[in-house]
mmCIF file of C-alpha atoms and ligand atoms in Angstrom:
data_model
loop_
_atom_site.group_PDB
_atom_site.id
_atom_site.type_symbol
_atom_site.label_atom_id
_atom_site.label_comp_id
_atom_site.label_asym_id
_atom_site.label_seq_id
_atom_site.Cartn_x
_atom_site.Cartn_y
_atom_site.Cartn_z
ATOM 1 C CA MET A 1 -11.624 -10.335 12.504
ATOM 2 C CA LEU A 2 -12.180 -11.721 15.786
ATOM 3 C CA LYS A 3 -10.134 -9.430 18.040
ATOM 4 C CA GLY A 4 -9.380 -12.191 20.981
ATOM 5 C CA SER A 5 -12.616 -14.374 20.730
ATOM 6 C CA LYS A 6 -14.769 -11.270 20.205
ATOM 7 C CA PHE A 7 -16.847 -10.390 17.432
ATOM 8 C CA ASP A 8 -16.955 -6.729 15.938
ATOM 9 C CA PHE A 9 -21.052 -6.797 15.385
ATOM 10 C CA LEU A 10 -23.596 -8.716 17.752
ATOM 11 C CA VAL A 11 -26.360 -8.803 15.251
ATOM 12 C CA VAL A 12 -29.921 -9.096 16.642
ATOM 13 C CA GLY A 13 -32.490 -10.608 14.020
ATOM 14 C CA SER A 14 -31.687 -11.807 11.542
ATOM 15 C CA GLY A 15 -34.593 -10.521 8.945
ATOM 16 C CA LEU A 16 -33.476 -8.198 6.130
ATOM 17 C CA TYR A 17 -32.043 -5.235 8.022
ATOM 18 C CA GLY A 18 -29.898 -7.364 10.328
ATOM 19 C CA ALA A 19 -28.707 -10.187 6.980
ATOM 20 C CA THR A 20 -28.303 -7.391 4.867
ATOM 21 C CA PHE A 21 -25.845 -5.993 7.010
ATOM 22 C CA ALA A 22 -24.118 -9.192 8.055
ATOM 23 C CA TYR A 23 -23.338 -9.703 4.698
ATOM 24 C CA LYS A 24 -21.654 -5.988 4.226
ATOM 25 C CA ALA A 25 -20.121 -6.659 7.284
ATOM 26 C CA HIS A 26 -18.476 -9.523 5.856
ATOM 27 C CA GLN A 27 -17.510 -7.943 2.931
ATOM 28 C CA ALA A 28 -15.794 -5.402 4.877
ATOM 29 C CA GLY A 29 -13.860 -8.371 6.553
ATOM 30 C CA LYS A 30 -15.794 -7.732 10.135
ATOM 31 C CA SER A 31 -17.331 -10.400 12.205
ATOM 32 C CA CYS A 32 -20.945 -10.932 12.588
ATOM 33 C CA LEU A 33 -22.502 -13.268 15.522
ATOM 34 C CA VAL A 34 -26.368 -13.524 14.176
ATOM 35 C CA ILE A 35 -29.010 -14.595 16.671
ATOM 36 C CA ASP A 36 -33.052 -14.772 16.325
ATOM 37 C CA LYS A 37 -35.302 -15.865 18.877
ATOM 38 C CA ARG A 38 -36.983 -18.097 16.155
ATOM 39 C CA PRO A 39 -35.685 -21.855 15.512
ATOM 40 C CA GLN A 40 -35.337 -20.620 11.356
ATOM 41 C CA LEU A 41 -33.912 -16.836 9.726
ATOM 42 C CA GLY A 42 -35.120 -14.680 8.279
ATOM 43 C CA GLY A 43 -37.155 -12.891 10.540
ATOM 44 C CA ASN A 44 -41.163 -11.850 8.215
ATOM 45 C CA VAL A 45 -39.657 -12.922 4.869
ATOM 46 C CA TYR A 46 -38.825 -16.399 6.092
ATOM 47 C CA CYS A 47 -40.550 -18.965 3.878
ATOM 48 C CA SER A 48 -42.146 -21.915 4.855
ATOM 49 C CA PRO A 49 -41.965 -24.710 1.924
ATOM 50 C CA VAL A 50 -44.772 -26.579 1.489
ATOM 51 C CA SER A 51 -44.041 -29.860 -0.461
ATOM 52 C CA VAL A 52 -46.961 -31.383 -2.935
ATOM 53 C CA PRO A 53 -46.644 -34.478 -4.760
ATOM 54 C CA SER A 54 -47.311 -34.501 -8.267
ATOM 55 C CA PRO A 55 -48.998 -36.282 -10.494
ATOM 56 C CA ALA A 56 -47.759 -39.987 -10.929
ATOM 57 C CA GLY A 57 -43.494 -40.038 -12.055
ATOM 58 C CA LYS A 58 -42.951 -36.462 -11.912
ATOM 59 C CA GLY A 59 -41.676 -36.447 -8.464
ATOM 60 C CA GLU A 60 -43.316 -33.147 -6.079
ATOM 61 C CA CYS A 61 -43.356 -29.978 -6.065
ATOM 62 C CA VAL A 62 -42.880 -27.054 -3.641
ATOM 63 C CA ILE A 63 -44.759 -24.280 -2.539
ATOM 64 C CA ASN A 64 -43.354 -21.408 -0.350
ATOM 65 C CA VAL A 65 -45.409 -19.976 1.862
ATOM 66 C CA HIS A 66 -44.945 -16.633 3.337
ATOM 67 C CA LYS A 67 -45.522 -17.395 6.549
ATOM 68 C CA TYR A 68 -45.354 -13.824 7.844
ATOM 69 C CA GLY A 69 -47.123 -11.977 4.788
ATOM 70 C CA ALA A 70 -46.761 -11.825 1.642
ATOM 71 C CA HIS A 71 -43.287 -10.040 0.868
ATOM 72 C CA ILE A 72 -43.763 -8.963 -2.522
ATOM 73 C CA PHE A 73 -40.074 -7.246 -3.808
ATOM 74 C CA HIS A 74 -40.594 -3.737 -5.501
ATOM 75 C CA THR A 75 -38.152 -0.853 -6.380
ATOM 76 C CA ALA A 76 -37.244 2.180 -7.388
ATOM 77 C CA ASN A 77 -33.382 2.118 -6.338
ATOM 78 C CA LYS A 78 -31.865 -0.045 -9.439
ATOM 79 C CA ALA A 79 -28.682 -0.195 -7.262
ATOM 80 C CA VAL A 80 -30.804 -2.179 -4.440
ATOM 81 C CA TRP A 81 -31.835 -4.035 -7.186
ATOM 82 C CA ASP A 82 -28.981 -5.694 -9.100
ATOM 83 C CA PHE A 83 -27.496 -6.386 -5.402
ATOM 84 C CA VAL A 84 -30.311 -8.136 -4.747
ATOM 85 C CA ASN A 85 -30.909 -9.668 -7.888
ATOM 86 C CA SER A 86 -26.524 -10.229 -7.585
ATOM 87 C CA LEU A 87 -27.137 -12.384 -4.383
ATOM 88 C CA VAL A 88 -30.291 -14.691 -5.755
ATOM 89 C CA PRO A 89 -31.922 -14.226 -9.566
ATOM 90 C CA PHE A 90 -35.633 -12.652 -8.999
ATOM 91 C CA ASN A 91 -38.923 -13.851 -11.326
ATOM 92 C CA ARG A 92 -41.720 -11.059 -13.421
ATOM 93 C CA TYR A 93 -44.180 -11.668 -10.670
ATOM 94 C CA THR A 94 -46.015 -8.743 -10.806
ATOM 95 C CA ASN A 95 -48.482 -7.667 -8.226
ATOM 96 C CA CYS A 96 -52.085 -6.997 -9.297
ATOM 97 C CA PRO A 97 -54.581 -7.453 -6.887
ATOM 98 C CA VAL A 98 -57.965 -8.183 -7.159
ATOM 99 C CA ALA A 99 -60.695 -6.847 -4.707
ATOM 100 C CA ASN A 100 -63.830 -8.605 -3.440
ATOM 101 C CA TYR A 101 -67.087 -6.757 -2.236
ATOM 102 C CA HIS A 102 -69.778 -8.395 -1.184
ATOM 103 C CA GLY A 103 -68.358 -10.379 -4.457
ATOM 104 C CA GLU A 104 -68.235 -7.652 -6.916
ATOM 105 C CA LEU A 105 -64.943 -8.041 -8.110
ATOM 106 C CA TYR A 106 -62.395 -4.648 -8.907
ATOM 107 C CA ASN A 107 -59.180 -4.464 -9.989
ATOM 108 C CA LEU A 108 -56.344 -2.686 -8.156
ATOM 109 C CA PRO A 109 -55.238 -0.005 -7.744
ATOM 110 C CA PHE A 110 -57.000 2.119 -9.133
ATOM 111 C CA ASN A 111 -56.738 2.144 -12.767
ATOM 112 C CA MET A 112 -58.909 2.267 -15.491
ATOM 113 C CA ASN A 113 -60.314 -1.258 -15.101
ATOM 114 C CA THR A 114 -61.450 -0.613 -11.472
ATOM 115 C CA PHE A 115 -63.406 2.687 -13.284
ATOM 116 C CA TYR A 116 -64.970 0.349 -15.913
ATOM 117 C CA GLN A 117 -65.694 -1.689 -13.576
ATOM 118 C CA MET A 118 -67.450 0.533 -11.105
ATOM 119 C CA TRP A 119 -69.322 3.506 -13.804
ATOM 120 C CA GLY A 120 -68.862 1.476 -16.743
ATOM 121 C CA VAL A 121 -67.093 4.947 -18.346
ATOM 122 C CA ARG A 122 -64.087 3.751 -21.398
ATOM 123 C CA THR A 123 -61.737 6.343 -20.981
ATOM 124 C CA PRO A 124 -59.732 8.535 -19.210
ATOM 125 C CA GLU A 125 -61.850 11.597 -19.901
ATOM 126 C CA GLU A 126 -64.931 9.823 -18.375
ATOM 127 C CA ALA A 127 -63.171 8.366 -15.792
ATOM 128 C CA GLN A 128 -61.662 11.561 -14.998
ATOM 129 C CA ALA A 129 -64.795 13.636 -15.098
ATOM 130 C CA ARG A 130 -66.692 10.492 -13.062
ATOM 131 C CA ILE A 131 -64.007 11.265 -10.542
ATOM 132 C CA ASN A 132 -64.080 15.371 -10.101
ATOM 133 C CA GLU A 133 -67.388 15.589 -9.583
ATOM 134 C CA GLN A 134 -67.334 12.569 -7.196
ATOM 135 C CA ILE A 135 -63.310 15.144 -5.758
ATOM 136 C CA GLY A 136 -66.310 17.611 -6.335
ATOM 137 C CA ASN A 137 -68.781 16.627 -3.705
ATOM 138 C CA CYS A 138 -65.858 16.345 -1.071
ATOM 139 C CA LYS A 139 -64.202 19.462 -1.724
ATOM 140 C CA SER A 140 -66.862 21.891 -0.571
ATOM 141 C CA VAL A 141 -67.138 20.060 1.996
ATOM 142 C CA ILE A 142 -62.973 19.852 3.225
ATOM 143 C CA GLY A 143 -62.227 23.559 1.181
ATOM 144 C CA ASN A 144 -59.130 24.302 0.644
ATOM 145 C CA ARG A 145 -56.771 22.987 3.524
ATOM 146 C CA GLU A 146 -55.223 19.768 3.543
ATOM 147 C CA PRO A 147 -56.745 16.655 4.554
ATOM 148 C CA ARG A 148 -56.493 15.790 8.331
ATOM 149 C CA ASN A 149 -56.680 12.467 7.927
ATOM 150 C CA LEU A 150 -56.859 8.969 5.367
ATOM 151 C CA GLU A 151 -60.766 9.404 5.414
ATOM 152 C CA GLU A 152 -60.412 12.962 3.468
ATOM 153 C CA GLN A 153 -57.356 12.369 1.816
ATOM 154 C CA ALA A 154 -58.905 9.407 0.134
ATOM 155 C CA LEU A 155 -62.184 11.196 -0.659
ATOM 156 C CA LEU A 156 -59.896 14.123 -2.493
ATOM 157 C CA LEU A 157 -57.911 11.124 -4.194
ATOM 158 C CA VAL A 158 -60.865 8.813 -5.929
ATOM 159 C CA GLY A 159 -64.315 10.387 -4.432
ATOM 160 C CA ARG A 160 -66.896 8.145 -2.336
ATOM 161 C CA ASP A 161 -67.645 5.359 -4.513
ATOM 162 C CA ILE A 162 -64.407 3.623 -4.391
ATOM 163 C CA TYR A 163 -63.819 4.858 -0.705
ATOM 164 C CA GLU A 164 -66.860 3.330 0.493
ATOM 165 C CA LYS A 165 -66.524 -0.056 -1.750
ATOM 166 C CA LEU A 166 -63.228 -0.726 -1.748
ATOM 167 C CA ILE A 167 -61.135 1.392 1.175
ATOM 168 C CA LYS A 168 -63.035 2.399 4.092
ATOM 169 C CA GLU A 169 -64.127 -0.918 5.335
ATOM 170 C CA TYR A 170 -60.486 -2.305 4.335
ATOM 171 C CA THR A 171 -58.650 0.374 6.090
ATOM 172 C CA GLU A 172 -60.315 0.692 9.374
ATOM 173 C CA LYS A 173 -60.138 -3.749 9.267
ATOM 174 C CA GLN A 174 -57.181 -3.609 8.668
ATOM 175 C CA TRP A 175 -55.683 -1.131 11.619
ATOM 176 C CA GLY A 176 -59.123 -1.514 13.786
ATOM 177 C CA ARG A 177 -59.961 2.526 13.662
ATOM 178 C CA PRO A 178 -61.827 4.354 12.454
ATOM 179 C CA CYS A 179 -60.180 6.470 8.861
ATOM 180 C CA THR A 180 -60.769 9.632 10.424
ATOM 181 C CA GLU A 181 -58.160 8.493 12.830
ATOM 182 C CA LEU A 182 -55.325 7.349 11.037
ATOM 183 C CA PRO A 183 -52.789 9.710 8.769
ATOM 184 C CA ALA A 184 -53.191 10.839 5.603
ATOM 185 C CA PHE A 185 -50.011 8.820 4.068
ATOM 186 C CA ILE A 186 -51.127 4.921 4.472
ATOM 187 C CA ILE A 187 -53.414 6.073 1.427
ATOM 188 C CA ARG A 188 -51.324 7.743 -0.585
ATOM 189 C CA ARG A 189 -49.414 4.479 -0.752
ATOM 190 C CA LEU A 190 -51.998 3.089 -3.634
ATOM 191 C CA PRO A 191 -51.841 4.456 -6.822
ATOM 192 C CA LEU A 192 -54.558 6.567 -9.152
ATOM 193 C CA ARG A 193 -54.132 5.779 -12.644
ATOM 194 C CA PHE A 194 -55.925 6.109 -15.794
ATOM 195 C CA VAL A 195 -54.749 3.762 -18.352
ATOM 196 C CA PHE A 196 -55.749 -0.516 -18.151
ATOM 197 C CA ASP A 197 -52.537 -1.429 -15.685
ATOM 198 C CA ASN A 198 -52.993 -3.631 -12.672
ATOM 199 C CA ASN A 199 -49.740 -3.383 -11.255
ATOM 200 C CA TYR A 200 -49.922 -2.170 -7.608
ATOM 201 C CA PHE A 201 -46.876 -0.919 -7.752
ATOM 202 C CA ASN A 202 -45.030 1.980 -9.742
ATOM 203 C CA ASP A 203 -41.289 0.821 -9.203
ATOM 204 C CA PRO A 204 -39.561 -0.566 -12.408
ATOM 205 C CA TYR A 205 -38.380 -2.953 -10.322
ATOM 206 C CA GLN A 206 -40.200 -6.247 -9.097
ATOM 207 C CA GLY A 207 -40.752 -9.871 -8.163
ATOM 208 C CA ILE A 208 -39.712 -12.644 -5.825
ATOM 209 C CA PRO A 209 -36.451 -14.304 -5.649
ATOM 210 C CA ILE A 210 -36.619 -17.658 -7.401
ATOM 211 C CA GLY A 211 -36.729 -20.200 -5.267
ATOM 212 C CA GLY A 212 -38.071 -17.821 -2.412
ATOM 213 C CA TYR A 213 -36.852 -15.501 0.475
ATOM 214 C CA ASN A 214 -34.730 -18.186 2.020
ATOM 215 C CA LEU A 215 -32.198 -18.288 -0.749
ATOM 216 C CA LEU A 216 -31.845 -14.860 -0.422
ATOM 217 C CA ILE A 217 -31.178 -14.361 3.175
ATOM 218 C CA ASP A 218 -28.738 -17.574 2.688
ATOM 219 C CA LYS A 219 -26.579 -16.063 0.423
ATOM 220 C CA LEU A 220 -26.687 -12.749 3.006
ATOM 221 C CA LEU A 221 -26.155 -14.859 5.641
ATOM 222 C CA GLU A 222 -23.551 -16.505 4.439
ATOM 223 C CA GLY A 223 -19.855 -15.432 5.723
ATOM 224 C CA ALA A 224 -21.557 -14.634 9.696
ATOM 225 C CA GLU A 225 -21.641 -17.016 12.400
ATOM 226 C CA VAL A 226 -25.555 -17.802 13.073
ATOM 227 C CA LYS A 227 -27.461 -18.504 16.186
ATOM 228 C CA THR A 228 -31.408 -19.616 15.721
ATOM 229 C CA ASN A 229 -33.469 -20.036 19.678
ATOM 230 C CA CYS A 230 -31.455 -16.871 21.066
ATOM 231 C CA ASP A 231 -33.053 -14.722 22.106
ATOM 232 C CA PHE A 232 -31.265 -11.961 23.214
ATOM 233 C CA PHE A 233 -33.268 -10.663 26.209
ATOM 234 C CA ARG A 234 -32.668 -13.542 27.753
ATOM 235 C CA GLU A 235 -29.112 -14.317 26.859
ATOM 236 C CA TYR A 236 -27.423 -11.445 26.312
ATOM 237 C CA LYS A 237 -28.903 -8.499 27.367
ATOM 238 C CA ASP A 238 -26.634 -7.727 30.128
ATOM 239 C CA SER A 239 -23.308 -9.236 29.123
ATOM 240 C CA TRP A 240 -23.307 -8.030 25.033
ATOM 241 C CA ARG A 241 -20.151 -5.745 25.394
ATOM 242 C CA ASP A 242 -18.000 -8.993 26.335
ATOM 243 C CA LEU A 243 -19.119 -10.639 22.950
ATOM 244 C CA ALA A 244 -19.014 -7.671 20.376
ATOM 245 C CA ASP A 245 -17.689 -4.260 19.817
ATOM 246 C CA THR A 246 -21.044 -3.279 17.871
ATOM 247 C CA LEU A 247 -24.155 -4.150 18.761
ATOM 248 C CA VAL A 248 -26.999 -4.067 15.108
ATOM 249 C CA TYR A 249 -30.566 -4.046 17.279
ATOM 250 C CA THR A 250 -33.534 -5.174 14.885
ATOM 251 C CA GLY A 251 -36.049 -5.848 17.361
ATOM 252 C CA GLN A 252 -39.398 -4.001 19.201
ATOM 253 C CA LEU A 253 -37.729 -0.325 20.166
ATOM 254 C CA ASP A 254 -39.441 -0.077 23.202
ATOM 255 C CA GLU A 255 -38.048 -3.339 23.893
ATOM 256 C CA TYR A 256 -34.699 -2.722 24.136
ATOM 257 C CA PHE A 257 -35.700 0.271 26.861
ATOM 258 C CA ASP A 258 -37.839 -2.270 28.980
ATOM 259 C CA PHE A 259 -40.572 -0.295 27.741
ATOM 260 C CA ARG A 260 -39.488 2.357 30.260
ATOM 261 C CA LEU A 261 -41.776 5.066 28.761
ATOM 262 C CA GLY A 262 -44.715 3.477 28.117
ATOM 263 C CA ARG A 263 -45.387 0.369 25.372
ATOM 264 C CA LEU A 264 -45.693 1.086 21.708
ATOM 265 C CA ASP A 265 -48.576 0.560 19.892
ATOM 266 C CA TRP A 266 -48.573 -2.118 16.746
ATOM 267 C CA ARG A 267 -50.648 -4.055 14.746
ATOM 268 C CA THR A 268 -50.171 -7.235 14.159
ATOM 269 C CA VAL A 269 -51.606 -9.841 11.282
ATOM 270 C CA SER A 270 -52.222 -13.774 11.814
ATOM 271 C CA PHE A 271 -52.788 -16.239 9.348
ATOM 272 C CA LYS A 272 -55.441 -19.179 8.727
ATOM 273 C CA THR A 273 -53.251 -21.340 5.976
ATOM 274 C CA ARG A 274 -55.081 -24.565 4.078
ATOM 275 C CA ILE A 275 -54.027 -26.876 1.443
ATOM 276 C CA GLU A 276 -56.797 -26.623 -1.033
ATOM 277 C CA ASP A 277 -57.195 -29.879 -3.409
ATOM 278 C CA THR A 278 -56.892 -27.976 -6.577
ATOM 279 C CA PRO A 279 -53.967 -26.223 -8.424
ATOM 280 C CA ASN A 280 -55.979 -22.967 -8.910
ATOM 281 C CA TYR A 281 -57.876 -21.511 -5.836
ATOM 282 C CA GLN A 282 -58.478 -17.915 -6.813
ATOM 283 C CA GLY A 283 -56.889 -17.338 -10.022
ATOM 284 C CA ASN A 284 -54.727 -14.496 -8.330
ATOM 285 C CA ALA A 285 -51.891 -14.329 -5.285
ATOM 286 C CA VAL A 286 -53.609 -11.611 -3.750
ATOM 287 C CA VAL A 287 -57.626 -11.127 -3.240
ATOM 288 C CA ASN A 288 -58.850 -8.252 -0.917
ATOM 289 C CA TYR A 289 -61.411 -8.460 0.693
ATOM 290 C CA THR A 290 -62.906 -5.447 1.594
ATOM 291 C CA SER A 291 -65.856 -5.430 3.139
ATOM 292 C CA ARG A 292 -66.630 -5.455 7.175
ATOM 293 C CA ASP A 293 -69.150 -8.629 7.048
ATOM 294 C CA VAL A 294 -65.730 -10.625 5.551
ATOM 295 C CA PRO A 295 -63.563 -11.286 8.593
ATOM 296 C CA TYR A 296 -60.294 -11.605 6.839
ATOM 297 C CA THR A 297 -58.291 -8.687 4.703
ATOM 298 C CA ARG A 298 -57.254 -10.549 1.923
ATOM 299 C CA VAL A 299 -56.791 -14.168 0.969
ATOM 300 C CA ILE A 300 -53.412 -15.407 -0.516
ATOM 301 C CA GLU A 301 -52.304 -17.899 -2.623
ATOM 302 C CA HIS A 302 -48.791 -18.284 -2.616
ATOM 303 C CA LYS A 303 -47.700 -20.452 -5.659
ATOM 304 C CA HIS A 304 -48.699 -17.336 -7.904
ATOM 305 C CA PHE A 305 -45.769 -16.483 -6.097
ATOM 306 C CA GLU A 306 -43.159 -18.111 -8.176
ATOM 307 C CA MET A 307 -45.109 -20.172 -10.428
ATOM 308 C CA PHE A 308 -46.608 -19.043 -13.943
ATOM 309 C CA GLY A 309 -48.812 -20.449 -16.896
ATOM 310 C CA GLN A 310 -48.885 -24.550 -17.327
ATOM 311 C CA ALA A 311 -47.004 -24.831 -14.281
ATOM 312 C CA VAL A 312 -49.798 -23.325 -11.847
ATOM 313 C CA TYR A 313 -51.241 -26.933 -12.807
ATOM 314 C CA GLU A 314 -48.730 -28.929 -13.105
ATOM 315 C CA CYS A 315 -48.277 -28.446 -8.939
ATOM 316 C CA PRO A 316 -51.978 -30.485 -7.976
ATOM 317 C CA LYS A 317 -52.904 -28.759 -4.612
ATOM 318 C CA THR A 318 -52.423 -25.067 -3.520
ATOM 319 C CA VAL A 319 -51.843 -23.024 -0.699
ATOM 320 C CA VAL A 320 -54.010 -20.181 0.798
ATOM 321 C CA SER A 321 -53.471 -18.109 4.175
ATOM 322 C CA GLU A 322 -56.402 -16.105 4.706
ATOM 323 C CA GLU A 323 -54.992 -13.093 6.506
ATOM 324 C CA TYR A 324 -56.754 -11.810 10.056
ATOM 325 C CA SER A 325 -55.682 -8.234 11.588
ATOM 326 C CA THR A 326 -55.566 -7.643 15.198
ATOM 327 C CA GLU A 327 -54.344 -5.839 17.797
ATOM 328 C CA PHE A 328 -51.025 -6.473 18.843
ATOM 329 C CA LYS A 329 -50.893 -7.611 22.677
ATOM 330 C CA PRO A 330 -47.329 -9.142 24.415
ATOM 331 C CA GLY A 331 -46.502 -12.242 23.241
ATOM 332 C CA MET A 332 -47.966 -11.254 19.684
ATOM 333 C CA GLU A 333 -45.797 -10.687 16.631
ATOM 334 C CA PRO A 334 -45.864 -7.362 16.324
ATOM 335 C CA TYR A 335 -46.302 -6.152 12.690
ATOM 336 C CA TYR A 336 -46.919 -2.225 11.877
ATOM 337 C CA PRO A 337 -46.073 0.748 13.153
ATOM 338 C CA VAL A 338 -49.618 2.479 14.263
ATOM 339 C CA ASN A 339 -48.414 6.613 13.093
ATOM 340 C CA ASP A 340 -50.971 8.261 15.299
ATOM 341 C CA GLU A 341 -50.079 11.200 17.786
ATOM 342 C CA ARG A 342 -49.728 8.701 20.312
ATOM 343 C CA ASN A 343 -47.472 6.308 19.283
ATOM 344 C CA ASN A 344 -45.352 9.074 17.492
ATOM 345 C CA ALA A 345 -44.172 10.786 19.958
ATOM 346 C CA LEU A 346 -42.891 8.031 21.657
ATOM 347 C CA ALA A 347 -41.555 6.404 19.534
ATOM 348 C CA GLU A 348 -39.738 10.085 18.853
ATOM 349 C CA GLN A 349 -38.712 9.545 22.733
ATOM 350 C CA TYR A 350 -37.569 6.145 22.383
ATOM 351 C CA ARG A 351 -35.358 6.876 19.266
ATOM 352 C CA GLU A 352 -33.680 10.275 21.114
ATOM 353 C CA MET A 353 -32.691 7.327 24.111
ATOM 354 C CA ALA A 354 -31.358 5.229 21.416
ATOM 355 C CA MET A 355 -29.419 7.928 19.575
ATOM 356 C CA LYS A 356 -27.402 7.994 22.773
ATOM 357 C CA GLU A 357 -26.542 4.562 23.434
ATOM 358 C CA GLU A 358 -22.989 3.605 22.233
ATOM 359 C CA ASN A 359 -21.537 1.129 19.803
ATOM 360 C CA VAL A 360 -25.409 0.165 19.110
ATOM 361 C CA ILE A 361 -27.404 0.741 15.922
ATOM 362 C CA PHE A 362 -30.936 0.437 16.146
ATOM 363 C CA GLY A 363 -32.371 -0.992 12.190
ATOM 364 C CA GLY A 364 -35.544 -2.203 10.511
ATOM 365 C CA ARG A 365 -38.555 -1.325 11.440
ATOM 366 C CA LEU A 366 -39.096 -2.854 14.430
ATOM 367 C CA ALA A 367 -36.029 -0.699 16.366
ATOM 368 C CA GLU A 368 -36.754 2.103 14.137
ATOM 369 C CA TYR A 369 -40.461 1.886 13.968
ATOM 370 C CA LYS A 370 -41.859 2.694 10.528
ATOM 371 C CA TYR A 371 -43.584 1.582 7.948
ATOM 372 C CA TYR A 372 -40.493 0.504 5.938
ATOM 373 C CA ASP A 373 -41.704 -1.781 2.669
ATOM 374 C CA MET A 374 -38.428 -3.912 1.855
ATOM 375 C CA ASP A 375 -36.005 -2.192 -0.542
ATOM 376 C CA LYS A 376 -35.972 0.563 2.256
ATOM 377 C CA VAL A 377 -34.779 -1.459 4.436
ATOM 378 C CA ILE A 378 -32.195 -3.290 3.093
ATOM 379 C CA GLU A 379 -31.507 0.614 1.938
ATOM 380 C CA ARG A 380 -30.803 1.450 5.516
ATOM 381 C CA ALA A 381 -28.784 -1.256 5.941
ATOM 382 C CA LEU A 382 -26.626 -1.178 3.521
ATOM 383 C CA SER A 383 -26.169 2.563 4.263
ATOM 384 C CA ALA A 384 -26.089 2.259 7.850
ATOM 385 C CA TYR A 385 -22.103 -0.051 7.523
ATOM 386 C CA VAL A 386 -20.115 2.839 6.340
HETATM 387 N N1 UDP B 401 -55.696 0.101 0.950
HETATM 388 C C1 UDP B 401 -57.000 -0.379 0.812
HETATM 389 N N2 UDP B 401 -58.133 -1.090 0.021
HETATM 390 C C2 UDP B 401 -57.338 -2.027 -0.671
HETATM 391 C C3 UDP B 401 -56.134 -2.396 0.137
HETATM 392 C C4 UDP B 401 -55.190 -1.350 0.389
HETATM 393 O O1 UDP B 401 -58.353 1.252 1.308
HETATM 394 O O2 UDP B 401 -57.601 -3.003 -1.007
HETATM 395 C C5 UDP B 401 -55.334 0.462 2.011
HETATM 396 C C6 UDP B 401 -55.583 0.321 3.595
HETATM 397 O O3 UDP B 401 -55.626 1.682 4.241
HETATM 398 C C7 UDP B 401 -53.863 0.054 3.757
HETATM 399 C C8 UDP B 401 -53.139 1.342 2.419
HETATM 400 O O4 UDP B 401 -54.027 0.967 1.253
HETATM 401 O O5 UDP B 401 -53.445 0.146 4.449
HETATM 402 C C9 UDP B 401 -51.893 0.651 2.116
HETATM 403 O O6 UDP B 401 -51.946 -0.889 1.279
HETATM 404 P P1 UDP B 401 -50.664 -1.662 1.300
HETATM 405 O O7 UDP B 401 -51.468 -2.637 0.085
HETATM 406 O O8 UDP B 401 -49.889 -1.141 0.957
HETATM 407 O O9 UDP B 401 -50.828 -2.356 2.616
HETATM 408 P P2 UDP B 401 -49.430 -3.702 2.486
HETATM 409 O O10 UDP B 401 -49.186 -4.256 1.112
HETATM 410 O O11 UDP B 401 -48.525 -2.711 3.545
HETATM 411 O O12 UDP B 401 -50.631 -4.571 4.409
#
């Protein structure tokens, strides 16, 4: 509760980390002021509602546009799943992206459907044999040592055909670096399966909040005081101690320290969003364009996250976003930490400085400079508050 006029916590950033932290704090009877420099709450899970008039007499339908990129919630942690579902029920969306390589379509992640489309193999045994043959060629080059980069890891996982059609050019577009300079772990995010299963994730729990992510954020922030259009660096950096006992900082790690040791690199994405005058544009929420000649990495058709079956056709239009991946420059939105040697070392130095800051908690993708999925962010925020 307020001690004099002071908050227990000033939370900088109303994304999943900040909002979850505020929820826990409120439950423990503590007071929070949550500020965000954007005009709306929710960080990058914010959805921008687009209203589409429905056919005569049926009102309108709302398509929740994932303004800062597609967010598909998935987790293996039942406690996290139960927690988010206790706030807003989640739907049964299952991510099954399709890859388009020069007009050829392949199912993702790499599974029996992909192997059939790639090589015409029909059984797990045939597929395994084909992959072993492909991997064998690469093993003779790499030997038995650990893969040193993403290219080596991908070749050892799936062999050359899949690497060249579905991984290499897409990854280089997404990260702006050759696969030989990227860490192996990035590609280990993708499952490899010998069953006809297009579910992109291995996690047992997956879905999208019914009604969109804004509802989840609103629930998380219910007990907090919130202020939008409020830039921490302009308004509170030097004076926050007068306002709160503890600072919860979810912004960019290097920015907190005035970039004293140099700037961390990020990848950023930008979107070209448009309304299409058709109920069903690409038949799927996510289509990845895996060849270099298409400038965007993927096309998102937002309605498919929340509308299934007949509902797709009851809403006569659709909203699609092309996603472009670019190098971050100051003033842009940071999205993905770049896990190369320089950045990992620099982030570590900043993290050491962060540990020495008294009464400041650093949390989330930006403040920890970690490629977290949403469930991990929630997990971290739930355990940060003790
Ligand atoms: N990836 C790929 N081809 C695809 C999709 C993903 O090569 O069609 C690789 C790419 O290197 C990417 C990584 O797999 O960085 C992880 O993909 P994921 O979809 O998990 O990335 P995110 O959704 O976080 O952008």
